[in-house]
Each structure stands twice: as C-alpha cells, then as structure tokens.
Amino acid sequence: VMLKAISITKLFNEEVHNQLFYYYEQESGVSEAPKAKPCFDTYKAMEDQGRLTISGLYADNTLVGFCVIAYVYLTHSSSLAAIIDGFFILPENRKFGGGRDLIKHAEQVAIDKGATVITMTSPVNSRLSKVADSFGYKTTNVIHSKKLV
C-alpha cells in the first residue's frame, strides 16, 4: 500500500477513476443533493488556487482510494479550515488500515498548508460515520439538507 499526494489531473487520468466515483456516489450520495457529476475544470481551478488537495491510496500501483480536501478561510476565527470533500476506498481494499492511513496522510497535507482544523461530513449511518470517531473525529455539528430544485 502506498500513499501520495496526487493532482486532479492524475486522479482523472487513472483508469479506475470512473469506478471510484461511481461507488463513492452509491455509498455517500445524499438524496437531497444533485447526483454527482465531477467537473474536472472546477477541481482544476480550485487546485490552481491552492484551495484543493488530493491524497491517493495505491495497491499494486493501482489507485484504490482517494481523499479530496477543500480549503476555506474562516472569517470569524481568521484561520484556514480543511474540509474533507470526498473520501472513498474501494470495498475490496478496506479492512487493512488503508483508510486510517489515507486520512492521516490527508491531515498532514492540510497541516502543511496551514489548516488549523479539519472537518468531514458523512451520510447518517454510512460506513464513514461509523468509523470517524476511531479516526479521532468528534461529532460537533449536524448538517441539515433541503433540496431546492
């Protein structure tokens, strides 16, 4: 298993990226939100502005998981926050500690960028919601969603 920072171009050029995005949507999609349709240009613009980083998890030189972090400036605390915007590992590559390692790698990238806090959201009763506490995350807020269109 190998962890490394990757670019959005690298993620989109991986043979398995469509499979990863498909399974991620199936497991983590929110019914009140539009269906996922990753837009390379949006991701690339955010990456170019320093507002997005990606960590990749590889097994046998094949991408099997990713962690996308978006960065926002919190005006009320004058600090940079990291938000885990996407986290997924193919089911057959779970249970080997890769998820924990991927989160830790992404956290270190966020620290290196100057983030003072990191947050993640997960669908209620999802796999991630059940293991987040074991990764050191505390439930601090509840997100309420409402479909507008």
Tab-separated table of C-alpha atoms in Angstrom:
chain	number	residue	atom	x	y	z
A	1	VAL	CA	0.000	0.000	0.000
A	2	MET	CA	1.326	3.428	-0.958
A	3	LEU	CA	0.036	6.899	-0.098
A	4	LYS	CA	0.864	10.042	-2.002
A	5	ALA	CA	-0.382	13.482	-2.868
A	6	ILE	CA	-1.787	13.494	-6.389
A	7	SER	CA	-3.103	16.168	-8.718
A	8	ILE	CA	-6.632	16.328	-10.058
A	9	THR	CA	-5.182	15.581	-13.494
A	10	LYS	CA	-3.618	12.387	-12.116
A	11	LEU	CA	-6.896	11.379	-10.445
A	12	PHE	CA	-8.947	11.899	-13.607
A	13	ASN	CA	-6.346	10.064	-15.715
A	14	GLU	CA	-6.388	6.943	-13.532
A	15	GLU	CA	-8.140	4.030	-15.260
A	16	VAL	CA	-10.270	3.357	-12.187
A	17	HIS	CA	-11.462	6.918	-11.546
A	18	ASN	CA	-14.934	6.325	-13.014
A	19	GLN	CA	-15.320	3.189	-10.904
A	20	LEU	CA	-14.209	5.059	-7.782
A	21	PHE	CA	-16.604	7.959	-8.438
A	22	TYR	CA	-19.484	5.571	-9.183
A	23	TYR	CA	-19.083	3.589	-5.969
A	24	TYR	CA	-18.491	6.781	-3.973
A	25	GLU	CA	-21.826	8.167	-5.240
A	26	GLN	CA	-23.608	4.903	-4.427
A	27	GLU	CA	-22.299	4.832	-0.874
A	28	SER	CA	-22.096	8.519	0.014
A	29	GLY	CA	-24.641	10.289	-2.163
A	30	VAL	CA	-27.202	12.467	-0.399
A	31	SER	CA	-30.758	12.243	-1.708
A	32	GLU	CA	-31.338	15.989	-1.213
A	33	ALA	CA	-28.271	16.889	-3.286
A	34	PRO	CA	-27.896	16.668	-7.058
A	35	LYS	CA	-26.307	13.496	-8.409
A	36	ALA	CA	-22.547	13.654	-8.503
A	37	LYS	CA	-21.001	14.817	-11.748
A	38	PRO	CA	-17.367	15.617	-11.061
A	39	CYS	CA	-16.230	18.583	-13.132
A	40	PHE	CA	-12.531	18.473	-13.936
A	41	ASP	CA	-12.399	22.207	-14.724
A	42	THR	CA	-13.849	23.162	-11.329
A	43	TYR	CA	-11.482	20.869	-9.463
A	44	LYS	CA	-8.530	22.109	-11.516
A	45	ALA	CA	-9.375	25.774	-10.871
A	46	MET	CA	-9.597	25.102	-7.129
A	47	GLU	CA	-6.317	23.192	-7.199
A	48	ASP	CA	-4.609	26.017	-9.118
A	49	GLN	CA	-5.852	28.495	-6.492
A	50	GLY	CA	-4.446	26.340	-3.683
A	51	ARG	CA	-7.947	25.509	-2.439
A	52	LEU	CA	-7.878	21.753	-3.127
A	53	THR	CA	-5.535	18.858	-2.414
A	54	ILE	CA	-5.928	15.146	-3.083
A	55	SER	CA	-4.314	12.163	-1.395
A	56	GLY	CA	-4.321	8.828	-3.183
A	57	LEU	CA	-4.165	5.300	-1.812
A	58	TYR	CA	-2.496	2.788	-4.120
A	59	ALA	CA	-2.290	-1.007	-4.008
A	60	ASP	CA	-0.049	-2.701	-6.564
A	61	ASN	CA	0.325	0.652	-8.396
A	62	THR	CA	-3.462	0.931	-8.837
A	63	LEU	CA	-5.442	3.766	-7.273
A	64	VAL	CA	-7.893	2.185	-4.811
A	65	GLY	CA	-8.905	5.199	-2.727
A	66	PHE	CA	-8.831	8.967	-2.509
A	67	CYS	CA	-9.305	11.824	-0.083
A	68	VAL	CA	-10.186	15.228	-1.542
A	69	ILE	CA	-9.744	18.226	0.737
A	70	ALA	CA	-11.155	21.668	0.016
A	71	TYR	CA	-9.843	24.682	1.918
A	72	VAL	CA	-11.836	27.666	3.153
A	73	TYR	CA	-10.865	30.706	5.162
A	74	LEU	CA	-12.929	31.048	8.324
A	75	THR	CA	-13.516	34.759	8.749
A	76	HIS	CA	-14.750	34.524	12.342
A	77	SER	CA	-11.565	32.825	13.539
A	78	SER	CA	-9.148	34.187	10.925
A	79	SER	CA	-7.915	30.690	10.154
A	80	LEU	CA	-7.716	28.182	7.337
A	81	ALA	CA	-10.017	25.166	7.583
A	82	ALA	CA	-9.702	21.906	5.696
A	83	ILE	CA	-12.890	20.116	4.667
A	84	ILE	CA	-12.799	16.509	3.563
A	85	ASP	CA	-14.968	16.874	0.481
A	86	GLY	CA	-14.613	13.313	-0.734
A	87	PHE	CA	-13.245	10.152	0.867
A	88	PHE	CA	-13.584	6.680	-0.556
A	89	ILE	CA	-11.785	3.353	-0.724
A	90	LEU	CA	-12.915	0.509	-2.975
A	91	PRO	CA	-14.655	-2.110	-0.795
A	92	GLU	CA	-12.182	-4.869	-1.605
A	93	ASN	CA	-9.337	-2.695	-0.262
A	94	ARG	CA	-10.847	-1.921	3.144
A	95	LYS	CA	-10.027	-3.534	6.492
A	96	PHE	CA	-6.263	-3.279	6.040
A	97	GLY	CA	-5.802	0.088	7.775
A	98	GLY	CA	-5.622	1.956	4.483
A	99	GLY	CA	-8.498	4.263	5.397
A	100	ARG	CA	-6.839	5.394	8.597
A	101	ASP	CA	-3.545	5.862	6.766
A	102	LEU	CA	-5.240	7.823	3.970
A	103	ILE	CA	-6.929	10.157	6.467
A	104	LYS	CA	-3.643	10.679	8.345
A	105	HIS	CA	-1.837	11.458	5.081
A	106	ALA	CA	-4.515	13.964	4.054
A	107	GLU	CA	-4.413	15.553	7.519
A	108	GLN	CA	-0.656	16.042	7.235
A	109	VAL	CA	-1.079	17.689	3.829
A	110	ALA	CA	-3.663	20.025	5.419
A	111	ILE	CA	-1.323	20.832	8.314
A	112	ASP	CA	1.457	21.583	5.837
A	113	LYS	CA	-0.897	24.033	4.059
A	114	GLY	CA	-1.576	25.809	7.353
A	115	ALA	CA	-5.028	24.457	8.199
A	116	THR	CA	-5.924	24.685	11.887
A	117	VAL	CA	-8.971	22.403	11.802
A	118	ILE	CA	-10.277	19.649	9.578
A	119	THR	CA	-13.885	18.554	9.212
A	120	MET	CA	-15.708	15.815	7.368
A	121	THR	CA	-19.303	15.022	6.715
A	122	SER	CA	-20.813	11.631	6.085
A	123	PRO	CA	-24.284	10.337	5.402
A	124	VAL	CA	-26.110	9.173	8.535
A	125	ASN	CA	-25.307	5.518	9.290
A	126	SER	CA	-22.731	5.293	6.489
A	127	ARG	CA	-19.540	3.301	6.872
A	128	LEU	CA	-17.582	6.513	7.374
A	129	SER	CA	-19.978	7.805	10.038
A	130	LYS	CA	-19.383	4.593	11.984
A	131	VAL	CA	-15.573	4.833	11.970
A	132	ALA	CA	-14.969	8.605	12.112
A	133	ASP	CA	-14.680	8.609	15.902
A	134	SER	CA	-11.969	5.940	15.714
A	135	PHE	CA	-10.032	8.314	13.429
A	136	GLY	CA	-10.149	10.981	16.171
A	137	TYR	CA	-13.091	12.997	14.807
A	138	LYS	CA	-15.800	14.257	17.152
A	139	THR	CA	-19.391	14.861	16.191
A	140	THR	CA	-19.651	18.615	16.732
A	141	ASN	CA	-22.430	19.726	14.393
A	142	VAL	CA	-25.309	18.245	12.491
A	143	ILE	CA	-25.873	19.104	8.844
A	144	HIS	CA	-29.436	19.637	7.684
A	145	SER	CA	-30.071	19.397	3.945
A	146	LYS	CA	-33.003	20.562	1.880
A	147	LYS	CA	-33.388	20.090	-1.841
A	148	LEU	CA	-34.075	23.460	-3.509
A	149	VAL	CA	-34.550	22.499	-7.166
